[in-house]
Amino acid sequence: MKVISVKFKENGRAYYFDPGTFTVNEGDFVIVSTARGTECGEVVRGLHEVPGFSREVKPVIRVADAVDVRRMRQNRVDVQQAYTLCEQRIAAHNLQMKLVDAEYTLDRSKLVFYFTADNRVDFRDLVKDLAAQFHTRIELRQIGVRDESKMLGGLGICGQPFCCSRFLKNFQPVSIKMAKEQGLSLNPAKISGSCGRLMCCLAYEQKSYEYLNSITPQVGSVVRTPDGEGTVIETNPVAGTLKVRSNVEILAPRVYKLTDCVYLRGGKRAPKAPEPDKD
């Protein structure tokens, strides 16, 4: 299927649309229909083929003209005022919710506010108040803290922009087990992102660690080294090394390459995992 990629926010994800008979190039603006309504988006990648993609995509309504682009930009300016006023009304109604973002549809038939909250919030009076102020349909959507980070963007502890706001299309499940298998500190401050959840990048190398741990003798294993039998007291799966204490002579522990050691017995052996680069 040949599609184009369209983005509606600078740090938002790109969506596929069918250009139909329209000639669309990268950098153009197009009018499309989305779940939020009619929107104007920027083409971030021209016509290209997506192998194996078979889901139905919505067609492009038309190529945006100068009036559409001007209206879109004006909406982005006006939505800042709407955001400020909504914050004031939330405080006036004493609601336990944090406003994250706001956006207009292209024809201004709907104004959507995104917020986070620890519990369910009764915002019916707030919606009536906002509808009377803006004279349009008001919609409030509760999102998670990860979605908040994706919308707002920022820098992670690695010094790079958030992965979620750069290229992640969907959030992958991340567990504390991944941090344990990768030998990381279990200090929440070191393995959590700005959103307060476990860092998404823990999942990037998980398959590699599963494979390396499955072929590496664990602590307590007895192995044969070039200097005789010994017990593994420390492992480094990434470097492919073992620190072994000799069982024959009273010697200081030595570091050996994994390829120079032969596993004999003992220790906790993980089941053999497939190599990450193979299907």
CSV table of C-alpha atoms in Angstrom, one decimal:
chain,number,residue,atom,x,y,z
A,1,MET,CA,0.0,0.0,0.0
A,2,LYS,CA,1.3,3.5,-0.9
A,3,VAL,CA,0.5,6.1,1.6
A,4,ILE,CA,1.8,9.5,2.9
A,5,SER,CA,2.7,10.3,6.5
A,6,VAL,CA,1.0,13.3,8.1
A,7,LYS,CA,1.8,14.9,11.4
A,8,PHE,CA,-0.5,17.3,13.3
A,9,LYS,CA,1.9,18.4,16.0
A,10,GLU,CA,5.5,19.2,16.0
A,11,ASN,CA,6.3,16.5,18.6
A,12,GLY,CA,3.3,14.2,17.7
A,13,ARG,CA,3.4,10.9,15.8
A,14,ALA,CA,2.8,10.6,12.1
A,15,TYR,CA,-0.3,8.9,10.7
A,16,TYR,CA,-0.8,7.2,7.3
A,17,PHE,CA,-3.3,8.6,4.8
A,18,ASP,CA,-4.2,7.7,1.3
A,19,PRO,CA,-3.4,10.6,-1.0
A,20,GLY,CA,-5.7,9.2,-3.8
A,21,THR,CA,-5.3,11.2,-7.0
A,22,PHE,CA,-3.7,14.2,-5.2
A,23,THR,CA,-0.1,15.0,-5.9
A,24,VAL,CA,1.4,15.6,-2.4
A,25,ASN,CA,5.0,16.3,-1.6
A,26,GLU,CA,6.9,16.5,1.7
A,27,GLY,CA,6.3,19.8,3.4
A,28,ASP,CA,2.8,20.3,1.9
A,29,PHE,CA,-0.3,20.6,4.1
A,30,VAL,CA,-3.4,18.5,3.6
A,31,ILE,CA,-6.9,18.4,4.9
A,32,VAL,CA,-7.9,15.0,6.4
A,33,SER,CA,-10.7,13.6,8.6
A,34,THR,CA,-9.6,12.1,11.9
A,35,ALA,CA,-11.3,10.9,15.1
A,36,ARG,CA,-11.1,14.4,16.4
A,37,GLY,CA,-12.7,15.9,13.3
A,38,THR,CA,-11.4,17.7,10.2
A,39,GLU,CA,-7.8,18.7,10.7
A,40,CYS,CA,-5.0,20.2,8.7
A,41,GLY,CA,-1.7,18.4,8.9
A,42,GLU,CA,1.8,18.6,7.5
A,43,VAL,CA,3.1,15.9,5.2
A,44,VAL,CA,6.4,14.7,6.8
A,45,ARG,CA,7.0,12.0,4.2
A,46,GLY,CA,5.7,11.9,0.6
A,47,LEU,CA,4.2,8.9,-1.2
A,48,HIS,CA,5.9,5.7,-0.1
A,49,GLU,CA,5.1,2.1,0.2
A,50,VAL,CA,4.7,0.3,3.5
A,51,PRO,CA,5.4,-3.4,3.1
A,52,GLY,CA,3.0,-5.7,5.0
A,53,PHE,CA,0.6,-2.8,6.0
A,54,SER,CA,-2.9,-3.9,5.2
A,55,ARG,CA,-5.1,-1.8,7.5
A,56,GLU,CA,-7.6,0.6,5.9
A,57,VAL,CA,-6.4,4.2,5.9
A,58,LYS,CA,-8.6,7.3,5.5
A,59,PRO,CA,-8.2,9.3,2.3
A,60,VAL,CA,-7.0,12.9,1.9
A,61,ILE,CA,-9.9,15.2,1.5
A,62,ARG,CA,-7.9,17.9,-0.4
A,63,VAL,CA,-4.7,19.7,-0.4
A,64,ALA,CA,-4.7,22.7,2.0
A,65,ASP,CA,-4.6,26.2,0.5
A,66,ALA,CA,-3.3,29.4,2.0
A,67,VAL,CA,-6.6,30.0,3.8
A,68,ASP,CA,-6.5,26.6,5.5
A,69,VAL,CA,-2.9,27.0,6.7
A,70,ARG,CA,-3.6,30.5,8.0
A,71,ARG,CA,-6.6,29.2,9.9
A,72,MET,CA,-4.6,26.4,11.3
A,73,ARG,CA,-1.9,28.7,12.6
A,74,GLN,CA,-4.5,31.1,14.0
A,75,ASN,CA,-6.1,28.2,15.9
A,76,ARG,CA,-2.8,27.4,17.4
A,77,VAL,CA,-2.5,31.0,18.7
A,78,ASP,CA,-6.1,31.1,20.0
A,79,VAL,CA,-5.7,27.8,21.8
A,80,GLN,CA,-3.1,29.3,24.1
A,81,GLN,CA,-5.7,31.7,25.4
A,82,ALA,CA,-8.2,28.9,25.7
A,83,TYR,CA,-5.6,26.9,27.7
A,84,THR,CA,-5.0,29.8,30.1
A,85,LEU,CA,-8.7,30.4,30.6
A,86,CYS,CA,-9.4,26.7,31.2
A,87,GLU,CA,-6.7,26.6,33.9
A,88,GLN,CA,-8.4,29.5,35.6
A,89,ARG,CA,-11.8,27.8,35.5
A,90,ILE,CA,-10.4,24.6,36.8
A,91,ALA,CA,-9.0,26.5,39.8
A,92,ALA,CA,-12.4,28.3,40.3
A,93,HIS,CA,-14.2,24.9,40.4
A,94,ASN,CA,-11.5,23.5,42.7
A,95,LEU,CA,-11.0,20.4,40.6
A,96,GLN,CA,-8.2,18.0,41.2
A,97,MET,CA,-6.9,17.8,37.7
A,98,LYS,CA,-3.9,19.0,35.8
A,99,LEU,CA,-4.4,20.5,32.3
A,100,VAL,CA,-1.9,19.3,29.8
A,101,ASP,CA,-2.8,20.6,26.3
A,102,ALA,CA,-5.6,21.9,24.2
A,103,GLU,CA,-6.4,22.0,20.5
A,104,TYR,CA,-9.1,23.2,18.1
A,105,THR,CA,-10.3,21.3,15.1
A,106,LEU,CA,-9.7,23.2,11.8
A,107,ASP,CA,-13.3,24.4,11.5
A,108,ARG,CA,-13.4,25.3,15.3
A,109,SER,CA,-16.4,23.0,15.7
A,110,LYS,CA,-14.7,21.3,18.7
A,111,LEU,CA,-12.2,22.4,21.4
A,112,VAL,CA,-10.5,19.5,23.1
A,113,PHE,CA,-8.7,19.7,26.4
A,114,TYR,CA,-6.3,17.0,27.7
A,115,PHE,CA,-5.7,16.5,31.4
A,116,THR,CA,-4.3,14.1,33.9
A,117,ALA,CA,-5.8,13.2,37.3
A,118,ASP,CA,-5.2,10.7,40.0
A,119,ASN,CA,-8.8,9.8,40.3
A,120,ARG,CA,-12.0,10.3,38.4
A,121,VAL,CA,-13.1,13.9,38.1
A,122,ASP,CA,-16.7,15.3,37.8
A,123,PHE,CA,-16.1,18.1,35.2
A,124,ARG,CA,-19.7,18.5,34.0
A,125,ASP,CA,-20.0,22.0,35.5
A,126,LEU,CA,-16.6,22.9,34.0
A,127,VAL,CA,-17.7,21.8,30.5
A,128,LYS,CA,-20.8,23.9,30.7
A,129,ASP,CA,-18.7,26.9,31.8
A,130,LEU,CA,-16.3,26.5,29.0
A,131,ALA,CA,-19.0,25.9,26.4
A,132,ALA,CA,-20.6,29.2,27.4
A,133,GLN,CA,-17.3,30.9,27.1
A,134,PHE,CA,-16.1,29.6,23.7
A,135,HIS,CA,-19.5,28.8,22.1
A,136,THR,CA,-18.3,25.6,20.6
A,137,ARG,CA,-18.4,21.9,21.5
A,138,ILE,CA,-16.1,21.1,24.5
A,139,GLU,CA,-14.4,17.8,25.0
A,140,LEU,CA,-12.2,16.8,28.0
A,141,ARG,CA,-10.0,13.8,27.7
A,142,GLN,CA,-8.1,12.2,30.6
A,143,ILE,CA,-4.7,10.9,29.6
A,144,GLY,CA,-1.9,9.1,31.3
A,145,VAL,CA,1.4,10.5,32.6
A,146,ARG,CA,3.3,8.9,29.6
A,147,ASP,CA,1.0,10.6,27.2
A,148,GLU,CA,1.6,13.8,29.0
A,149,SER,CA,5.4,13.5,28.5
A,150,LYS,CA,4.8,12.6,24.8
A,151,MET,CA,2.8,15.8,24.3
A,152,LEU,CA,5.0,18.2,26.2
A,153,GLY,CA,8.4,16.7,25.3
A,154,GLY,CA,11.6,17.4,27.1
A,155,LEU,CA,15.1,15.9,27.8
A,156,GLY,CA,15.8,12.6,29.4
A,157,ILE,CA,18.6,11.8,31.8
A,158,CYS,CA,20.6,10.7,28.8
A,159,GLY,CA,20.5,14.3,27.4
A,160,GLN,CA,18.4,13.3,24.4
A,161,PRO,CA,14.8,14.4,23.7
A,162,PHE,CA,12.2,12.0,25.0
A,163,CYS,CA,11.9,8.9,22.9
A,164,CYS,CA,8.1,9.0,23.2
A,165,SER,CA,8.0,12.5,21.7
A,166,ARG,CA,10.6,11.7,18.9
A,167,PHE,CA,9.8,8.3,17.4
A,168,LEU,CA,7.9,5.9,19.6
A,169,LYS,CA,4.5,5.2,18.0
A,170,ASN,CA,3.2,3.0,20.9
A,171,PHE,CA,4.2,2.5,24.5
A,172,GLN,CA,5.9,-0.8,25.1
A,173,PRO,CA,5.2,-2.6,28.4
A,174,VAL,CA,8.3,-2.2,30.7
A,175,SER,CA,8.8,-4.2,33.9
A,176,ILE,CA,11.2,-4.2,36.8
A,177,LYS,CA,12.4,-7.6,35.7
A,178,MET,CA,14.1,-6.0,32.7
A,179,ALA,CA,16.2,-3.8,35.0
A,180,LYS,CA,17.2,-6.8,37.0
A,181,GLU,CA,18.2,-8.8,34.0
A,182,GLN,CA,20.3,-5.9,32.7
A,183,GLY,CA,22.1,-5.5,36.0
A,184,LEU,CA,20.9,-2.0,36.6
A,185,SER,CA,20.4,-0.3,39.9
A,186,LEU,CA,16.9,-0.8,41.2
A,187,ASN,CA,16.8,2.8,42.5
A,188,PRO,CA,13.6,4.2,41.1
A,189,ALA,CA,15.3,7.6,40.5
A,190,LYS,CA,17.8,6.0,38.2
A,191,ILE,CA,15.5,3.7,36.1
A,192,SER,CA,12.4,6.0,35.9
A,193,GLY,CA,11.8,8.6,33.3
A,194,SER,CA,10.5,12.2,33.7
A,195,CYS,CA,7.0,10.7,33.7
A,196,GLY,CA,7.7,8.7,36.8
A,197,ARG,CA,7.3,5.4,35.0
A,198,LEU,CA,10.1,2.9,34.1
A,199,MET,CA,12.1,4.2,31.2
A,200,CYS,CA,10.9,3.0,27.8
A,201,CYS,CA,14.6,2.4,26.7
A,202,LEU,CA,14.8,-0.6,29.1
A,203,ALA,CA,12.9,-2.5,26.5
A,204,TYR,CA,15.4,-1.7,23.7
A,205,GLU,CA,18.1,-4.2,24.7
A,206,GLN,CA,16.0,-6.7,26.5
A,207,LYS,CA,16.2,-9.4,23.9
A,208,SER,CA,20.0,-9.0,23.7
A,209,TYR,CA,20.3,-9.4,27.5
A,210,GLU,CA,18.0,-12.4,27.5
A,211,TYR,CA,20.2,-14.1,24.9
A,212,LEU,CA,23.5,-13.1,26.6
A,213,ASN,CA,22.3,-14.2,30.0
A,214,SER,CA,21.2,-17.6,28.6
A,215,ILE,CA,24.7,-18.4,27.2
A,216,THR,CA,26.6,-17.0,30.2
A,217,PRO,CA,27.2,-19.2,33.3
A,218,GLN,CA,25.7,-17.5,36.2
A,219,VAL,CA,27.3,-16.7,39.6
A,220,GLY,CA,27.9,-19.9,41.5
A,221,SER,CA,28.5,-22.0,38.4
A,222,VAL,CA,31.6,-24.3,38.1
A,223,VAL,CA,33.5,-23.8,34.9
A,224,ARG,CA,36.7,-25.1,33.4
A,225,THR,CA,39.2,-22.3,32.6
A,226,PRO,CA,42.7,-22.5,31.1
A,227,ASP,CA,44.0,-22.6,34.7
A,228,GLY,CA,41.7,-25.3,35.9
A,229,GLU,CA,38.3,-25.5,37.5
A,230,GLY,CA,36.8,-22.6,39.3
A,231,THR,CA,33.6,-21.0,40.6
A,232,VAL,CA,32.1,-18.0,38.9
A,233,ILE,CA,31.8,-15.0,41.3
A,234,GLU,CA,30.9,-12.2,38.8
A,235,THR,CA,29.7,-12.0,35.2
A,236,ASN,CA,29.7,-9.3,32.5
A,237,PRO,CA,27.4,-10.6,29.8
A,238,VAL,CA,27.9,-7.5,27.5
A,239,ALA,CA,31.7,-7.7,27.6
A,240,GLY,CA,31.5,-11.5,27.5
A,241,THR,CA,33.8,-12.1,30.6
A,242,LEU,CA,33.7,-14.1,33.8
A,243,LYS,CA,35.5,-13.5,37.1
A,244,VAL,CA,36.4,-16.9,38.4
A,245,ARG,CA,37.9,-18.0,41.7
A,246,SER,CA,40.0,-21.2,41.4
A,247,ASN,CA,38.9,-24.3,43.2
A,248,VAL,CA,42.3,-25.9,42.9
A,249,GLU,CA,44.8,-23.3,44.2
A,250,ILE,CA,44.4,-20.4,46.5
A,251,LEU,CA,44.7,-17.6,43.9
A,252,ALA,CA,43.2,-14.2,43.5
A,253,PRO,CA,40.1,-14.4,41.2
A,254,ARG,CA,40.9,-13.9,37.5
A,255,VAL,CA,38.9,-12.6,34.6
A,256,TYR,CA,38.4,-14.9,31.6
A,257,LYS,CA,36.7,-14.5,28.3
A,258,LEU,CA,33.5,-16.5,28.0
A,259,THR,CA,34.9,-18.4,25.0
A,260,ASP,CA,37.8,-19.6,27.1
A,261,CYS,CA,35.6,-21.2,29.7
A,262,VAL,CA,33.5,-24.4,29.6
A,263,TYR,CA,30.4,-24.7,31.8
A,264,LEU,CA,30.5,-27.8,34.0
A,265,ARG,CA,27.7,-27.7,36.6
A,266,GLY,CA,25.9,-25.6,39.2
A,267,GLY,CA,24.5,-22.1,39.1
A,268,LYS,CA,21.2,-21.0,37.8
A,269,ARG,CA,20.9,-21.5,34.0
A,270,ALA,CA,18.4,-19.5,32.1
A,271,PRO,CA,16.7,-21.2,29.1
A,272,LYS,CA,18.4,-20.7,25.8
A,273,ALA,CA,17.0,-17.6,24.2
A,274,PRO,CA,17.1,-16.9,20.4
A,275,GLU,CA,19.6,-14.5,19.1
A,276,PRO,CA,18.1,-11.0,18.9
A,277,ASP,CA,19.1,-10.5,15.3
A,278,LYS,CA,17.4,-13.6,14.1
A,279,ASP,CA,13.7,-14.1,13.6
